[in-house]
XYZ file of C-alpha atoms in Angstrom:
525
model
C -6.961 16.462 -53.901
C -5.916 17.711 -50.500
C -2.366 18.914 -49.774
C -0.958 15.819 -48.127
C -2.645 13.322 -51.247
C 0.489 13.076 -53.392
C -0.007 13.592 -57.273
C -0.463 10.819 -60.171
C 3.025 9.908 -60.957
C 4.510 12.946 -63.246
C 2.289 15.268 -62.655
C 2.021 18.492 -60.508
C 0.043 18.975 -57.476
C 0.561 22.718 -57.380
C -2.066 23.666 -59.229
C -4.313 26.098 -57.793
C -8.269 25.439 -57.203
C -10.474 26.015 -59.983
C -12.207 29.488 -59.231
C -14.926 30.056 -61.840
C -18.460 31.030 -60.785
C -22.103 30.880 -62.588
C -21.210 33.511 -65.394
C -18.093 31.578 -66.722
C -20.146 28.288 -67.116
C -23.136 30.329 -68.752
C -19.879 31.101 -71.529
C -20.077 27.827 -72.262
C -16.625 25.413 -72.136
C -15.363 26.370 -75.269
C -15.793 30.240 -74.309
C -13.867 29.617 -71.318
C -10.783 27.671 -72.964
C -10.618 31.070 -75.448
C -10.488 33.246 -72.351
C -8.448 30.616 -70.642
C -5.934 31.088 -73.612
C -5.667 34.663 -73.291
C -5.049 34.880 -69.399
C -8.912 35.887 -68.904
C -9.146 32.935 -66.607
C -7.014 32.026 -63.377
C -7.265 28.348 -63.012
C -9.005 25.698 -64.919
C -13.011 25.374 -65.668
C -14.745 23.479 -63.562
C -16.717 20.983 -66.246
C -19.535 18.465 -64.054
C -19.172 14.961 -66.337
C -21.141 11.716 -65.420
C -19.500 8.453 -65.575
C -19.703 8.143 -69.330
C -18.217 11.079 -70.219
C -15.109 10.594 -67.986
C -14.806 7.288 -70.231
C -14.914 8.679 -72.901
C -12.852 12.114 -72.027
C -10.041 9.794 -70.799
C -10.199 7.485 -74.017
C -9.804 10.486 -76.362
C -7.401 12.602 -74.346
C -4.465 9.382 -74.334
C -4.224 5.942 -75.463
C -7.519 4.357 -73.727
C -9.242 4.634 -70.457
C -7.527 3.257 -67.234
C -9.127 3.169 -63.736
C -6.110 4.861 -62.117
C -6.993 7.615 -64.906
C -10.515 7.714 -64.107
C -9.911 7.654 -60.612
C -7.276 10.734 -61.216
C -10.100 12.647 -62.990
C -13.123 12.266 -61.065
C -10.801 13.609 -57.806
C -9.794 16.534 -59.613
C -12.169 17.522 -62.208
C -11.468 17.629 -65.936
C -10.401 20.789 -66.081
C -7.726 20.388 -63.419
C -6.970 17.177 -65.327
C -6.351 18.947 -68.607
C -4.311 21.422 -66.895
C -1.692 18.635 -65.395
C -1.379 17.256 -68.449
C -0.905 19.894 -70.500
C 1.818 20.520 -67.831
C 3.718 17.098 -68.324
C 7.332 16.778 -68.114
C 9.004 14.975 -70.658
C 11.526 13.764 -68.474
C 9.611 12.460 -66.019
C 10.617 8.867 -65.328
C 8.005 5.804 -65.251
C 7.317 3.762 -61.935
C 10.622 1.927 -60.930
C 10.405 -1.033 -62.626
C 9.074 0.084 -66.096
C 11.961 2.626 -66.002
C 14.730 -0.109 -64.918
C 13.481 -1.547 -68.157
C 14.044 1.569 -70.111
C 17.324 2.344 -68.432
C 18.697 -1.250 -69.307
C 18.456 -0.239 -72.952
C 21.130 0.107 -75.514
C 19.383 3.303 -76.676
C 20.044 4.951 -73.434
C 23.705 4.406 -73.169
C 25.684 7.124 -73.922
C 25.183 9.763 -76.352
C 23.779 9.473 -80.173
C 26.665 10.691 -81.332
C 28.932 7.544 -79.960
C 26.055 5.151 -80.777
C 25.829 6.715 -84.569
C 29.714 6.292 -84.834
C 30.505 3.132 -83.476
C 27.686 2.116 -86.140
C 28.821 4.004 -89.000
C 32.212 2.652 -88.382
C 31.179 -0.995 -88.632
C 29.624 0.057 -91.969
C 32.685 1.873 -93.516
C 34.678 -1.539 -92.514
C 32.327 -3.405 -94.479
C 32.549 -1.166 -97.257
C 36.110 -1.050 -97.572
C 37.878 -3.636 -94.561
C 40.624 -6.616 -94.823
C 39.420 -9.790 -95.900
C 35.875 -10.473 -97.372
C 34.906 -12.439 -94.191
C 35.880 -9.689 -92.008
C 33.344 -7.255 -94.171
C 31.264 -9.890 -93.993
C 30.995 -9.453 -90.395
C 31.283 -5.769 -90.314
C 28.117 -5.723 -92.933
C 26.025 -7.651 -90.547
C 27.222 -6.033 -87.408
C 26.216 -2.549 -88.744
C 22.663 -4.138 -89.926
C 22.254 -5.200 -86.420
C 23.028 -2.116 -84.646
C 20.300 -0.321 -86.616
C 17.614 -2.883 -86.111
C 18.446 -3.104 -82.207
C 18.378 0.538 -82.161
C 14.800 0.061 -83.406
C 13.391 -2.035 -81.509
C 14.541 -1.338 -78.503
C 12.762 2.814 -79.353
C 10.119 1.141 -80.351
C 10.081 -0.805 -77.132
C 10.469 2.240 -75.140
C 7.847 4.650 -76.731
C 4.886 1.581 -76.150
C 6.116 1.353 -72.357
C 5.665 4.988 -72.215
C 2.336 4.732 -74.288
C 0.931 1.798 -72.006
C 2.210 3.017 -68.510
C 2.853 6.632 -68.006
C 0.307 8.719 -66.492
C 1.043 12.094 -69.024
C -1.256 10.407 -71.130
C -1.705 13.652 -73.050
C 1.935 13.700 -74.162
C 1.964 10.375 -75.153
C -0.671 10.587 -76.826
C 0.977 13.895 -79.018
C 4.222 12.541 -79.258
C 3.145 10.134 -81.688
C 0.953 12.437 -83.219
C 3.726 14.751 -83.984
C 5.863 12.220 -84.940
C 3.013 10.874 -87.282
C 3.568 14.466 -88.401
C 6.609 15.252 -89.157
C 7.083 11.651 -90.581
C 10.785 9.596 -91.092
C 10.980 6.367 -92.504
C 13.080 3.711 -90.158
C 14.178 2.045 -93.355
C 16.220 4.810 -94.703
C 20.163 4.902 -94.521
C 20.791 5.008 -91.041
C 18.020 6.590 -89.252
C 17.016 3.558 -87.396
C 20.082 5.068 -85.168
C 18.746 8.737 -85.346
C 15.118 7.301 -83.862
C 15.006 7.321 -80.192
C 16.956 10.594 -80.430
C 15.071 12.052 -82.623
C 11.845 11.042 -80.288
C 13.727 12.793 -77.295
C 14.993 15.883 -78.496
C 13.271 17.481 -81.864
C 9.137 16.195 -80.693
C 8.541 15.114 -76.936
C 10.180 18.571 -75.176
C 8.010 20.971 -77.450
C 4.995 18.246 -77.948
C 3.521 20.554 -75.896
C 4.844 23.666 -76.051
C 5.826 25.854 -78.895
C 5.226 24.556 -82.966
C 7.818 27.051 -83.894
C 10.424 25.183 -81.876
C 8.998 22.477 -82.436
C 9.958 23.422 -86.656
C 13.327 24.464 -85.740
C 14.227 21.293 -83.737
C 13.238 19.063 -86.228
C 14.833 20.959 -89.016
C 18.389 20.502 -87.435
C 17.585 16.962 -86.770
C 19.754 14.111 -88.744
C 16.742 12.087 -89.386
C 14.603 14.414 -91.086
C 17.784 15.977 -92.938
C 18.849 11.946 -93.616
C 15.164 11.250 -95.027
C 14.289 14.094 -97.013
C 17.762 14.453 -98.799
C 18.636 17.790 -97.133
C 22.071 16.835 -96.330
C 22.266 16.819 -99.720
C 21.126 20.154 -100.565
C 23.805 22.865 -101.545
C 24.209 25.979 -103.120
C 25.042 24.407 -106.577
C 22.915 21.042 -106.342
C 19.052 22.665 -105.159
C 17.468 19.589 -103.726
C 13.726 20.699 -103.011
C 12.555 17.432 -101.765
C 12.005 18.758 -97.676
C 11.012 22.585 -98.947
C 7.649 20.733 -100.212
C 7.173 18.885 -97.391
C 8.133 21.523 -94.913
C 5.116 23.578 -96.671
C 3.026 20.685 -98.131
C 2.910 18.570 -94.755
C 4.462 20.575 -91.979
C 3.174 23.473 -92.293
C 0.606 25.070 -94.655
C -1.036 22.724 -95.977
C -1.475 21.381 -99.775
C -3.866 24.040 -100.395
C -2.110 26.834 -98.041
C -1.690 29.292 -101.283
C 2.025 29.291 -101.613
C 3.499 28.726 -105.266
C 6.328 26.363 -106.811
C 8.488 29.726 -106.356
C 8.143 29.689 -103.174
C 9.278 25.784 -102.814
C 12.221 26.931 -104.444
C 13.055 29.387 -102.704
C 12.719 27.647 -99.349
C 15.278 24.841 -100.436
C 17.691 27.724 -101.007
C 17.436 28.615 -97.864
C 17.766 25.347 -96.475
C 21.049 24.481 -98.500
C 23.510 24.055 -95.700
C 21.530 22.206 -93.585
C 23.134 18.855 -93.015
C 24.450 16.069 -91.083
C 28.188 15.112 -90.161
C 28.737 11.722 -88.510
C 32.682 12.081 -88.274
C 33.930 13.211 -84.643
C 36.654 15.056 -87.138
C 36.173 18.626 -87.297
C 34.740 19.801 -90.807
C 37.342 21.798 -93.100
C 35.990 25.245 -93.271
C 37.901 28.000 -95.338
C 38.496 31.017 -92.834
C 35.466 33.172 -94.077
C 32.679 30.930 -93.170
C 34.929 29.569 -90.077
C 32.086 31.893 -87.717
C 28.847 31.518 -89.176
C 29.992 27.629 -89.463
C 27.685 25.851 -86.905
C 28.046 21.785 -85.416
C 24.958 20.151 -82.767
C 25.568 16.758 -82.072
C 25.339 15.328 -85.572
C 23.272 18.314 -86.715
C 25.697 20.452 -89.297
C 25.324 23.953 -90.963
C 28.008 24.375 -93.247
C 28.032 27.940 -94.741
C 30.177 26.910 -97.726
C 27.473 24.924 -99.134
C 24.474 27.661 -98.593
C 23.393 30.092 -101.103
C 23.922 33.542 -99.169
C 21.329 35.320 -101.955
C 18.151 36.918 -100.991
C 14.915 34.748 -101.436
C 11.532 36.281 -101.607
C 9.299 33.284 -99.836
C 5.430 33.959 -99.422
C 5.731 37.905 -100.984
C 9.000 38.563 -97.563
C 11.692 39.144 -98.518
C 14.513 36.807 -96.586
C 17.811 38.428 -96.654
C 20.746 35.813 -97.329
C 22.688 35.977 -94.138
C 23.328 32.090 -93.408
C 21.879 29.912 -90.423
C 19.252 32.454 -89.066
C 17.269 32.450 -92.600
C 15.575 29.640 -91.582
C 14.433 30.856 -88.410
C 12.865 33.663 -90.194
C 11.234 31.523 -92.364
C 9.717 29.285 -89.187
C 8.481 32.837 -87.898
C 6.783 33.599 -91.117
C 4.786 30.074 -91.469
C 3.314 29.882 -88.090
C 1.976 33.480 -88.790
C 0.018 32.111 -91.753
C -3.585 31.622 -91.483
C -3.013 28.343 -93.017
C -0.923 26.695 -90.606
C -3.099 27.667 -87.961
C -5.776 25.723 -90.008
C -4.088 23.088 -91.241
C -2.736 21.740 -87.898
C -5.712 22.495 -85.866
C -7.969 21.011 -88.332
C -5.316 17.621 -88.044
C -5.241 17.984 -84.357
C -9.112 17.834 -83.979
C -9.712 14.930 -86.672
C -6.806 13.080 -84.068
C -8.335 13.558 -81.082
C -12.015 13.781 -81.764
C -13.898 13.290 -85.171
C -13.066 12.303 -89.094
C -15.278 15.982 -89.409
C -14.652 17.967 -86.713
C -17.224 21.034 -86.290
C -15.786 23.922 -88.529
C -16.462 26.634 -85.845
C -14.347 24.056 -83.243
C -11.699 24.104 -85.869
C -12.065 28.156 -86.207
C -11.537 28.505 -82.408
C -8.653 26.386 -82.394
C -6.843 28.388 -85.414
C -7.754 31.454 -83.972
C -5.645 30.391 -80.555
C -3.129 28.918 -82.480
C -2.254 32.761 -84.308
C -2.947 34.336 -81.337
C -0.677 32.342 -79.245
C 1.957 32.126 -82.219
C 1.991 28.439 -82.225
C 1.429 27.830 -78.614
C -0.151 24.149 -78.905
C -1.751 24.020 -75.253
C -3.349 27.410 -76.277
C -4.482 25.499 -79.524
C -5.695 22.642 -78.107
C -8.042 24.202 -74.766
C -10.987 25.088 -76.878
C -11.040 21.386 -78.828
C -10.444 19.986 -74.467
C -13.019 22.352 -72.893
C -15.367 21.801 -75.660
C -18.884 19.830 -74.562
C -18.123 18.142 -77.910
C -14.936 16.218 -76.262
C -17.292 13.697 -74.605
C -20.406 14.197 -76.786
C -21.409 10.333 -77.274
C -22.780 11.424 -81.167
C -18.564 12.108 -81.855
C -17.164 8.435 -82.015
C -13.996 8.373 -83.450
C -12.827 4.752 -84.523
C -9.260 3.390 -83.680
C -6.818 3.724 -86.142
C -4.500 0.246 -85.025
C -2.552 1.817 -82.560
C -5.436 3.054 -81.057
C -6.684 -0.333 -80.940
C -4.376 -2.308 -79.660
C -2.993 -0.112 -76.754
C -6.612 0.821 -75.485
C -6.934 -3.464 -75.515
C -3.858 -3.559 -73.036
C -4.740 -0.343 -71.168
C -8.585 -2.056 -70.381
C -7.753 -5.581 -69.528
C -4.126 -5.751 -68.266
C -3.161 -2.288 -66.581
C -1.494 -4.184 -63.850
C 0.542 -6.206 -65.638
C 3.610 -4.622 -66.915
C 4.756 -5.515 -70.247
C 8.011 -7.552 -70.348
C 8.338 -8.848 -74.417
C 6.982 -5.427 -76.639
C 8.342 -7.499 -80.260
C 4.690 -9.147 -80.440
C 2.526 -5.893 -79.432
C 5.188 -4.063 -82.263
C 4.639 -7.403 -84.500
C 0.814 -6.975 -84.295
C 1.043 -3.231 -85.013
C 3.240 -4.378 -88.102
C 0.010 -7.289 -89.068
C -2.476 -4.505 -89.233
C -0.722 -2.210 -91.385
C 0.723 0.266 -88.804
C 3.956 -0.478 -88.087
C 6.006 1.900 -85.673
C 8.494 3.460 -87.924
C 7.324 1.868 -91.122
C 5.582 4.119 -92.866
C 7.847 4.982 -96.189
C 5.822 8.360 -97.480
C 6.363 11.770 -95.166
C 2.826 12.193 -94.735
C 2.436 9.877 -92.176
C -0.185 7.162 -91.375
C -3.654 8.011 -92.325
C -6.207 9.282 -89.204
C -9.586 8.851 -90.583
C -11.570 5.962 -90.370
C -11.468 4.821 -94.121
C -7.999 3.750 -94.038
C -8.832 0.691 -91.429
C -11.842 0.242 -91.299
C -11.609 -2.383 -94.210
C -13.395 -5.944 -93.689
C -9.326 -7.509 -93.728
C -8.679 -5.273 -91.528
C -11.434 -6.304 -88.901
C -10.566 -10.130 -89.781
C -7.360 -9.364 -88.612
C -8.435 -7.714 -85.512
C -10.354 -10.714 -84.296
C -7.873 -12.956 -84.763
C -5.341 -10.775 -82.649
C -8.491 -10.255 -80.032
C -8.419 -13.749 -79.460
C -4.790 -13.590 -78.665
C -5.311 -10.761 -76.233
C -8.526 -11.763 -74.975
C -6.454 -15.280 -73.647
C -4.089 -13.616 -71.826
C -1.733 -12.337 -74.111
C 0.681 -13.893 -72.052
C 4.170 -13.455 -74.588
C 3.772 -9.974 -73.569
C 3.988 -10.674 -70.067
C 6.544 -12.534 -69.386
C 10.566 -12.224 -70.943
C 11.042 -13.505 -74.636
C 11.570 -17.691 -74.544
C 10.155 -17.714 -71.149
C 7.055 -20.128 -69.827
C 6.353 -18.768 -66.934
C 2.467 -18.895 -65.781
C 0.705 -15.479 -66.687
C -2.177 -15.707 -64.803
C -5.283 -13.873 -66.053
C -6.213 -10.488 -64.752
C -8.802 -9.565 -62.813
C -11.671 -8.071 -64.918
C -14.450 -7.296 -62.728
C -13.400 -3.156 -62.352
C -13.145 -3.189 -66.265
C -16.620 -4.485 -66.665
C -18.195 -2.315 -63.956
C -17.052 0.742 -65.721
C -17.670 -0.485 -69.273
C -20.865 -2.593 -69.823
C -22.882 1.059 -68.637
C -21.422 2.538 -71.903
C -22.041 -0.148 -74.504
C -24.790 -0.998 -76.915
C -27.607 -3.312 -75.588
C -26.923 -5.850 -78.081
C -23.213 -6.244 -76.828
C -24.352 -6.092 -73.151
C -26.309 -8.994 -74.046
C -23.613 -11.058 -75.797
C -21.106 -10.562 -72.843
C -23.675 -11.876 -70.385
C -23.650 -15.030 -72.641
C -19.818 -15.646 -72.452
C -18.993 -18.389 -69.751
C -14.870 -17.272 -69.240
C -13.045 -14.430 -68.924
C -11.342 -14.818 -71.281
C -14.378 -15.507 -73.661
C -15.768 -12.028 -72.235
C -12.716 -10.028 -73.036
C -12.131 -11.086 -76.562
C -15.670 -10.810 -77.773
C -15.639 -6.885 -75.928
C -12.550 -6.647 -78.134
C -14.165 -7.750 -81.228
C -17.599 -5.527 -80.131
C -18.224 -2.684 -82.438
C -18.499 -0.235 -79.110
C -14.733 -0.772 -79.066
C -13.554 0.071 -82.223
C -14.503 3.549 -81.156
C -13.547 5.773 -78.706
């Protein structure tokens, strides 16, 4: 890319020019994203791919393989590529009109605290207000607010999804939300959502774990759905202790004890949330350790100031900071490193990933202490990454954005409530899933024969021109069909000869599309 060729939209052109010679691509890629990770390297590796593996490279790295993606990475390289996206700014706005869209939304009005108020209030009117119409009212204005709220994140996280070039940090976003898992259903985090989404997962989704565990600890909606604002010095609740170590963190089989579950949820008592723009009562003695962000709380009255021995450390009871200690002390463990890497590879690449692949990335992980672009180089850089004997079949969310990313990338979407209705159909709702361990990534939770009957059925709907999503909710304004030609030139090369054959047979468009959507090639990528 020369100096006066601007950059894909939201990412950097500043990059220097990959400098590696013979001897660092005898290493071998995965070599090179090690030394990469320790400052051995100066710029990016310079990795040759054909056609095919640019397809698949860009289908694995974000939500399905555009032409303005391949385009980006055949002009730079992959490694360049990798580098810019591991780069991505989470502020970065979408083109003009997809970011009008966002802009428009209730979600982006003001601050969460307001929005969580004015909400709250409604609900404390129906609880308690005049007449029983007028609760009534209140009741179903509060009930409102929270499924607006909703939809309209949902709304914005698949515009981001299906239009923003930082496909890498889309793509991780909802893998760490996947991760550290809330349920939309619960009390009132259906307000806490977009929030949540914008300030404890996409500024550290790739950057630091550790942060990454402290924001989300002092988040409302993972205090609100684990029961930690609940949890005080003389009413232990354990309920996100397990799931900080169980699912965050170490893993089931990490090696910590029941003791130390304990112990962790007495160092979490304190951590809470306070909706009420009043200031909290605090007796003079905690009044300095007391602590308020946003609707985050730690109250020091309600934390047990004892010292807890967690993991054989001792954690001396001195209020807010405990945790941090704590954070510091699981992303040393060997386990973490394993745990996440191993879940990070089985997202991006394989139900098994290679155990030496997985070994390389926990090894960056504790050298890096948690740094996930460190982690994830050697899984990137890998040969592995666009090995054609790796498929990895779409989970529904895979599915149905790398549909609208192949056959419609010019089209911008104007109605997301069927694309979040279809999500809903095939078991994979946005928000919807009630346990903390998040939606399943391997290939045996939907890859069931109701689940491909239902995938047909909505292929057909795509395949015609999915035209509800393209135009505003009640409207009938033509949709016309998208040009398909560049989406067959770069995908018939890559599929099966039996499914080559059955496209040549279709006689429409639209008869092409929906039978490449029901192929077997595409439930992988």
């Amino acid at each position: 890319m020369s100096a006066s060729t601007p950059a894909p939209h939201g990412l950097r052109a500043d990059l220097p020019t990959p400098t590696i010679g013979r001897r660092g691509l005898l290493l071998g890629a995965t070599a090179a994203a090690a030394l990469a990770a320790c400052g051995g390297l100066p710029s990016a590796p310079d990795i040759p791919m054909d056609p095919a593996q640019r397809l698949r490279a860009a289908n694995r790295i974000g939500w399905g393989a555009t032409q303005s993606q391949l385009d980006a990475i055949g002009s730079v390289g992959w490694g360049r590529y990798v580098e810019r996206q591991i780069k991505a700014d989470p502020k970065a706005p979408l083109a003009v009109p997809l970011q009008a869209q966002i802009d428009a939304l209730g979600i982006s009005q003001g601050d969460v605290v307001s929005r969580v108020w004015a909400a709250e209030s409604f609900r404390r009117n129906g609880d308690k207000g005049g007449s029983e119409e007028d609760r009534v009212a209140a009741r179903k204005a509060y009930q409102e607010a929270q499924q607006r709220a909703a939809r309209e994140t949902g709304e914005r996280q698949l515009l981001r999804e299906l239009y923003s070039e930082q496909q890498l940090l889309e793509h991780l976003s909802w893998f760490w939300f996947n991760h550290f898992n809330v349920h939309e259903g619960k009390r009132d985090i259906r307000l806490l959502l977009s929030d949540y989404q914008d300030r404890a997962l996409r500024p550290h989704a790739l950057g630091s774990f550790r942060h990454m565990l402290g924001a989300v600890a002092r988040h409302a909606a993972m205090l609100r759905y684990l029961d930690n604002d609940q949890n005080a010095v003389r009413a232990i609740n354990e309920n996100y202790a397990r799931e900080m170590l169980e699912l965050h963190t170490m893993g089931v089989d990490g090696g910590y004890t029941q003791r130390d579950v304990q112990e962790l949820a007495r160092v979490l008592t304190g951590f809470g949330v306070r909706v009420d723009p009043d200031a909290a009562k605090v007796a003079p003695k905690f009044a300095s350790m007391y602590r308020r962000d946003g609707l985050f709380e730690f109250h020091p009255a309600r934390h047990d100031f004892g010292d807890k021995v967690l993991l054989g450390h001792t954690i001396k009871g001195s209020g807010e900071k405990e945790l941090d200690q704590v954070h510091d002390l699981l992303v040393a463990q060997p386990a973490t490193a394993r745990f996440v890497s191993r879940k990070l590879a089985v997202f991006f690449l394989s139900d098994q990933p290679p155990q030496d692949l997985v070994d390389a990335m926990a090894a960056a992980f504790l050298g890096s202490k948690g740094d996930i672009p460190a982690t994830l180089r050697p899984l990137f850089y890998s040969p592995r990454f666009t090995a054609a004997d790796t498929p990895k079949f779409k989970d529904p969310h895979h599915y149905l954005l790398s549909s609208l990313r192949a056959g419609f990338e010019q089209q911008s979407l104007q109605n997301a409530q069927p694309l979040q209705n279809w999500m809903r159909r095939l078991g994979q709702g946005l928000y919807d899933k009630l346990t903390p361990d998040g939606y399943p990534l391997t290939a045996d939770a939907w890859d069931s024969p109701g689940q491909m009957t239902q995938r047909f059925e909505i292929a057909r709907q795509i395949g015609g021109g999915a035209v509800a999503l393209f135009r505003p909710d009640g409207s009938n304004t033509p949709v016309p069909m998208p040009d398909l030609k560049p989406l067959r030139a770069r995908i018939e090369p890559s599929l099966a000869p039996a499914t080559r054959t059955a496209l040549a047979q279709t006689a429409t468009p639209q008869q092409w599309l929906t039978l490449l959507l029901s192929s077997p090639d595409f439930m992988y990528r």
